[in-house]
């Protein structure tokens, strides 16, 4: 993994280097799949300084979709973003923030990620001293992962308000999930009120992302809005995990972790869709699409049906949103009833937002 990541970030232009890097990511995904199936691989144990390589046990599964995303990536920026996401998954709290920052820089774009980088810097400094400022961690994690997960309350769908979707956005989604897992794996947890706040905020993010996806003018920005909805699900699940840890409900925490892994697996759908759009742009010609205003202007009915079909189809079994709603319903049934309707309100809001989206 170290060699593949190093080859991804160095500015080399050797022949067939991109093919070598893509093959390396495919091998990484295959090894993680074998480990997930219980296969014991040969090798020793690497020891490093405290907190340098400290992956969350539940987060190692994120390397499987990341390896497949790296296998399908064709641009050097996308491969460099995959290397940063691998650091976010495998590293300790500080190294994870550094890897997430590298993903933000590798994605590029016209919008400078200064607020996100500042949030990651503060998150790394607070994570290095877990005994202090534990209640600040959710706010800092939200600021740091805002750009990675596509979280925004803005309904704007213009070119400056909604960037075009690239494969590096999938790596950013994996890095954001890794940061939230590092936050929730600590010994000390934030106040239980943060759980309800994260669930409500995630529902609002989900609704705005669905609106941006429906109003976007071209296929790539439609996909950006839909991926923002996936990032909002990460925030909702993080709020559920905070509630489970605060109320000492291990079954609910395990269920929320499995739901997060299911959301991580959905990134493969977006990766295949990105490759499909790449082929469409290559066949039609980027200059023609630019002159006509994008796929939304070239094929407005097809783009609208494409967005509506994805939103409707994803709620049917056996696809992602159906399973997320199903697991949220199980979480609602597993919660204690001492709080009455007020205690169940966060989960009811989550179910309502997912149904409306």
Coordinates of C-alpha atoms in Angstrom, one line a residue:
X1 CA 0.0 0.0 0.0
X2 CA 2.9 2.4 0.8
X3 CA 4.4 1.8 -2.7
X4 CA 1.1 2.4 -4.4
X5 CA 0.4 5.5 -2.4
X6 CA 3.9 6.9 -3.0
X7 CA 3.6 6.3 -6.8
X8 CA 0.2 8.0 -6.8
X9 CA 1.4 11.3 -5.3
X10 CA 4.9 11.7 -6.9
X11 CA 4.9 13.8 -10.1
X12 CA 6.3 11.1 -12.3
X13 CA 5.3 10.8 -15.9
X14 CA 6.6 7.3 -16.7
X15 CA 5.0 5.2 -19.4
X16 CA 2.3 2.8 -18.0
X17 CA 2.7 4.3 -14.5
X18 CA -1.0 5.0 -14.2
X19 CA -1.8 1.4 -15.2
X20 CA 0.7 0.1 -12.6
X21 CA -1.0 2.3 -9.9
X22 CA -4.5 1.2 -10.8
X23 CA -3.3 -2.4 -10.7
X24 CA -1.9 -1.8 -7.2
X25 CA -5.2 -0.5 -6.0
X26 CA -6.9 -3.5 -7.4
X27 CA -4.5 -5.8 -5.5
X28 CA -5.2 -3.8 -2.3
X29 CA -8.9 -4.3 -2.7
X30 CA -8.4 -8.0 -3.4
X31 CA -6.3 -8.4 -0.2
X32 CA -8.9 -6.6 1.9
X33 CA -11.6 -8.8 0.4
X34 CA -9.6 -11.9 1.4
X35 CA -9.1 -10.6 4.9
X36 CA -12.9 -9.9 5.2
X37 CA -13.5 -13.6 4.2
X38 CA -11.3 -14.8 7.1
X39 CA -8.2 -15.7 5.0
X40 CA -5.0 -15.4 7.0
X41 CA -2.3 -13.7 4.9
X42 CA 1.4 -14.4 5.6
X43 CA 3.4 -11.5 7.0
X44 CA 4.8 -10.0 10.2
X45 CA 3.5 -7.3 12.5
X46 CA 4.6 -3.8 11.9
X47 CA 5.0 -1.6 15.0
X48 CA 5.2 2.2 14.8
X49 CA 5.0 5.0 17.2
X50 CA 1.9 5.6 19.2
X51 CA -1.0 6.8 17.1
X52 CA 1.0 6.7 13.8
X53 CA -0.8 3.7 12.3
X54 CA -3.9 3.2 14.4
X55 CA -6.8 2.2 12.1
X56 CA -10.2 1.7 13.5
X57 CA -11.1 -2.0 13.4
X58 CA -14.5 -1.3 11.9
X59 CA -12.9 1.1 9.4
X60 CA -10.6 -1.4 7.6
X61 CA -13.5 -2.5 5.4
X62 CA -13.3 1.0 3.8
X63 CA -10.1 -0.1 2.0
X64 CA -12.2 -2.5 -0.2
X65 CA -14.3 0.2 -2.0
X66 CA -11.3 2.5 -2.0
X67 CA -9.2 -0.1 -3.8
X68 CA -11.9 -0.6 -6.4
X69 CA -12.2 3.2 -6.8
X70 CA -8.5 3.4 -7.4
X71 CA -8.7 0.6 -9.9
X72 CA -11.3 2.5 -11.9
X73 CA -9.6 5.9 -11.7
X74 CA -7.8 7.2 -14.8
X75 CA -6.6 10.6 -13.7
X76 CA -3.5 11.3 -11.6
X77 CA -5.5 13.6 -9.3
X78 CA -8.0 10.9 -8.6
X79 CA -5.2 8.4 -7.8
X80 CA -3.5 11.0 -5.5
X81 CA -6.8 11.5 -3.7
X82 CA -7.1 7.7 -3.2
X83 CA -3.6 7.8 -1.6
X84 CA -4.8 10.5 0.8
X85 CA -7.9 8.6 1.6
X86 CA -5.8 5.5 2.4
X87 CA -3.9 7.6 5.0
X88 CA -7.1 8.7 6.5
X89 CA -8.3 5.1 6.9
X90 CA -5.0 3.6 8.1
X91 CA -3.5 6.4 10.2
X92 CA -4.1 7.6 13.7
X93 CA -6.2 10.7 14.4
X94 CA -3.5 13.1 13.3
X95 CA -2.3 11.1 10.2
X96 CA -6.0 10.7 9.2
X97 CA -6.5 14.5 9.2
X98 CA -3.3 14.9 7.1
X99 CA -4.6 12.3 4.6
X100 CA -8.0 14.1 4.4
X101 CA -6.2 17.4 3.8
X102 CA -4.3 15.8 1.0
X103 CA -7.6 14.6 -0.6
X104 CA -8.9 18.2 -0.5
X105 CA -5.7 19.5 -2.2
X106 CA -5.7 16.6 -4.8
X107 CA -9.3 17.3 -5.9
X108 CA -8.4 20.8 -7.0
X109 CA -11.2 23.0 -8.2
X110 CA -11.9 26.7 -8.2
X111 CA -13.1 26.8 -4.5
X112 CA -10.2 27.0 -2.1
X113 CA -10.7 24.6 0.8
X114 CA -9.3 27.0 3.5
X115 CA -12.1 26.5 6.0
X116 CA -12.0 22.7 5.6
X117 CA -8.2 22.7 6.1
X118 CA -8.5 24.9 9.2
X119 CA -11.1 22.5 10.6
X120 CA -8.9 19.5 10.0
X121 CA -6.0 21.3 11.7
X122 CA -8.1 22.1 14.8
X123 CA -9.5 18.5 14.7
X124 CA -6.0 17.1 14.7
X125 CA -4.9 19.3 17.5
X126 CA -7.9 18.4 19.7
X127 CA -7.6 14.7 18.8
X128 CA -4.0 14.6 20.0
X129 CA -5.3 15.5 23.5
X130 CA -8.5 13.5 23.8
X131 CA -9.0 14.5 27.5
X132 CA -9.6 18.1 26.5
X133 CA -12.3 19.5 24.2
X134 CA -14.2 16.3 23.6
X135 CA -17.4 18.2 23.1
X136 CA -15.8 20.2 20.4
X137 CA -14.9 17.2 18.3
X138 CA -18.3 16.8 16.5
X139 CA -18.3 20.4 15.4
X140 CA -14.7 20.3 14.2
X141 CA -15.3 17.0 12.4
X142 CA -18.3 18.6 10.6
X143 CA -16.2 21.6 9.5
X144 CA -13.3 19.3 8.4
X145 CA -15.5 16.9 6.5
X146 CA -17.8 19.5 5.0
X147 CA -16.0 19.5 1.7
X148 CA -15.2 15.8 1.7
X149 CA -18.8 14.7 2.2
X150 CA -20.4 17.5 0.1
X151 CA -22.3 18.9 3.0
X152 CA -24.0 22.2 2.4
X153 CA -27.2 24.1 3.2
X154 CA -27.0 26.1 0.0
X155 CA -29.6 25.3 -2.7
X156 CA -27.4 26.8 -5.5
X157 CA -26.7 24.6 -8.5
X158 CA -24.6 27.1 -10.5
X159 CA -21.0 26.1 -11.5
X160 CA -19.5 27.9 -8.5
X161 CA -22.1 26.5 -6.1
X162 CA -22.0 22.9 -7.2
X163 CA -18.8 21.4 -8.6
X164 CA -18.7 18.8 -11.3
X165 CA -18.4 15.2 -10.1
X166 CA -15.1 13.4 -10.4
X167 CA -13.7 10.1 -9.1
X168 CA -11.7 11.9 -6.5
X169 CA -15.0 12.8 -4.8
X170 CA -15.4 9.1 -3.9
X171 CA -12.0 9.1 -2.3
X172 CA -13.1 12.2 -0.3
X173 CA -16.3 10.4 0.8
X174 CA -14.2 7.4 2.1
X175 CA -11.8 9.9 3.9
X176 CA -14.8 11.6 5.6
X177 CA -16.2 8.3 6.8
X178 CA -12.8 7.4 8.2
X179 CA -12.6 10.7 10.2
X180 CA -16.1 10.1 11.7
X181 CA -15.1 6.6 12.6
X182 CA -12.0 7.8 14.4
X183 CA -14.1 10.3 16.3
X184 CA -16.6 7.7 17.4
X185 CA -14.0 5.1 18.3
X186 CA -12.5 7.2 21.2
X187 CA -12.8 6.3 24.8
X188 CA -14.7 9.5 25.7
X189 CA -17.8 10.3 23.8
X190 CA -19.4 13.7 23.2
X191 CA -22.6 14.7 25.0
X192 CA -25.7 12.8 24.1
X193 CA -27.3 16.0 22.7
X194 CA -24.8 16.0 19.9
X195 CA -26.4 12.8 18.7
X196 CA -29.8 14.4 18.2
X197 CA -28.1 17.5 16.7
X198 CA -26.2 15.4 14.1
X199 CA -29.3 13.5 13.1
X200 CA -31.3 16.6 12.5
X201 CA -28.4 18.3 10.7
X202 CA -27.9 15.2 8.5
X203 CA -31.6 15.2 7.6
X204 CA -31.3 18.9 6.5
X205 CA -28.2 18.2 4.5
X206 CA -29.9 15.2 2.9
X207 CA -32.9 17.3 1.8
X208 CA -30.8 20.1 0.3
X209 CA -28.6 17.6 -1.5
X210 CA -31.7 16.0 -3.1
X211 CA -32.9 19.4 -4.1
X212 CA -29.5 20.2 -5.8
X213 CA -29.6 16.9 -7.6
X214 CA -33.0 17.5 -9.0
X215 CA -32.2 21.1 -10.1
X216 CA -28.8 20.5 -11.6
X217 CA -28.4 21.0 -15.3
X218 CA -25.9 18.3 -16.3
X219 CA -25.2 14.7 -15.3
X220 CA -22.0 15.4 -13.3
X221 CA -23.7 17.9 -11.1
X222 CA -26.7 15.6 -10.6
X223 CA -24.2 13.0 -9.3
X224 CA -22.6 15.6 -7.1
X225 CA -25.9 16.3 -5.4
X226 CA -26.6 12.6 -5.0
X227 CA -23.2 12.0 -3.5
X228 CA -23.9 14.9 -1.1
X229 CA -27.0 13.0 0.0
X230 CA -24.7 10.0 0.7
X231 CA -22.5 12.2 2.8
X232 CA -25.5 13.4 4.8
X233 CA -26.3 9.8 5.6
X234 CA -22.8 9.5 7.2
X235 CA -23.7 12.4 9.5
X236 CA -27.0 10.8 10.4
X237 CA -25.4 7.5 11.2
X238 CA -22.7 9.3 13.3
X239 CA -25.5 10.8 15.3
X240 CA -27.0 7.4 15.8
X241 CA -23.7 6.0 17.0
X242 CA -23.3 8.9 19.5
X243 CA -26.8 8.1 20.9
X244 CA -26.0 4.4 21.1
X245 CA -22.7 4.9 22.9
X246 CA -24.2 7.5 25.3
X247 CA -27.1 5.2 26.2
X248 CA -24.9 2.1 26.4
X249 CA -26.8 0.2 23.6
X250 CA -24.2 -2.1 22.0
X251 CA -26.6 -3.7 19.6
X252 CA -27.7 -0.3 18.3
X253 CA -24.0 0.7 17.9
X254 CA -23.2 -2.4 15.9
X255 CA -26.2 -1.9 13.7
X256 CA -25.2 1.7 13.0
X257 CA -21.7 0.6 12.1
X258 CA -23.0 -2.0 9.7
X259 CA -25.2 0.7 8.1
X260 CA -22.1 2.9 7.6
X261 CA -20.3 0.0 5.9
X262 CA -23.3 -0.4 3.6
X263 CA -23.2 3.3 2.8
X264 CA -19.4 2.9 2.0
X265 CA -20.3 0.1 -0.4
X266 CA -22.6 2.4 -2.3
X267 CA -19.6 4.4 -3.4
X268 CA -19.0 1.6 -6.0
X269 CA -22.3 2.6 -7.6
X270 CA -21.1 6.2 -8.0
X271 CA -17.8 5.0 -9.3
X272 CA -19.4 3.0 -12.1
X273 CA -21.7 5.9 -12.9
X274 CA -18.6 8.2 -13.1
X275 CA -17.0 5.8 -15.6
X276 CA -20.3 5.8 -17.6
X277 CA -20.3 9.6 -17.8
X278 CA -16.6 9.6 -18.9
X279 CA -17.5 7.3 -21.8
X280 CA -20.5 9.5 -22.7
X281 CA -18.3 12.7 -22.7
X282 CA -15.6 11.0 -24.7
X283 CA -18.0 9.8 -27.4
X284 CA -20.0 13.0 -27.7
X285 CA -16.9 15.3 -27.4
X286 CA -16.3 17.6 -24.4
X287 CA -16.3 20.7 -26.6
X288 CA -19.7 19.9 -28.0
X289 CA -21.1 19.3 -24.5
X290 CA -19.5 22.6 -23.3
X291 CA -20.9 24.6 -26.2
X292 CA -24.4 23.1 -25.7
X293 CA -24.3 23.6 -21.9
X294 CA -23.7 20.1 -20.7
X295 CA -25.7 16.9 -20.8
X296 CA -28.7 18.6 -19.1
X297 CA -29.0 21.0 -22.1
X298 CA -28.2 18.3 -24.7
X299 CA -30.6 15.7 -23.2
X300 CA -32.8 17.5 -20.7
X301 CA -35.5 14.8 -20.5
X302 CA -33.0 12.0 -20.2
X303 CA -31.1 13.8 -17.5
X304 CA -34.3 14.5 -15.5
X305 CA -35.4 10.9 -15.8
X306 CA -31.9 9.8 -14.9
X307 CA -32.0 11.8 -11.6
X308 CA -35.6 10.8 -10.7
X309 CA -35.0 7.2 -11.6
X310 CA -32.0 7.0 -9.3
X311 CA -33.8 8.6 -6.4
X312 CA -36.8 6.3 -6.8
X313 CA -35.0 3.1 -7.6
X314 CA -32.6 3.4 -4.7
X315 CA -35.5 3.1 -2.2
X316 CA -36.5 -0.3 -3.5
X317 CA -35.1 -3.6 -2.3
X318 CA -32.3 -4.7 -2.5
X319 CA -30.7 -1.3 -3.0
X320 CA -29.1 1.1 -0.6
X321 CA -31.7 3.5 0.7
X322 CA -34.1 0.7 1.3
X323 CA -31.6 -1.1 3.5
X324 CA -30.7 2.2 5.3
X325 CA -34.4 2.8 6.1
X326 CA -34.8 -0.8 7.1
X327 CA -31.9 -0.6 9.6
X328 CA -33.1 2.7 10.9
X329 CA -36.5 1.1 11.6
X330 CA -34.7 -1.7 13.5
X331 CA -32.8 0.9 15.5
X332 CA -36.0 2.7 16.3
X333 CA -37.5 -0.6 17.6
X334 CA -34.4 -1.3 19.7
X335 CA -34.3 2.1 21.5
X336 CA -35.6 2.2 25.0
X337 CA -39.0 3.8 25.5
X338 CA -38.4 5.7 28.7
X339 CA -38.2 9.0 26.8
X340 CA -41.5 8.5 25.0
X341 CA -42.0 10.3 21.7
X342 CA -39.4 12.9 22.5
X343 CA -36.7 10.2 22.7
X344 CA -37.8 8.7 19.4
X345 CA -38.0 12.1 17.6
X346 CA -34.5 12.1 16.1
X347 CA -35.0 8.7 14.4
X348 CA -38.5 9.6 13.3
X349 CA -37.0 12.7 11.6
X350 CA -34.3 10.6 10.0
X351 CA -36.9 8.2 8.5
X352 CA -39.1 11.1 7.4
X353 CA -36.1 12.9 5.7
X354 CA -35.1 9.7 3.9
X355 CA -38.6 9.1 2.7
X356 CA -39.0 12.6 1.4
X357 CA -35.6 12.4 -0.3

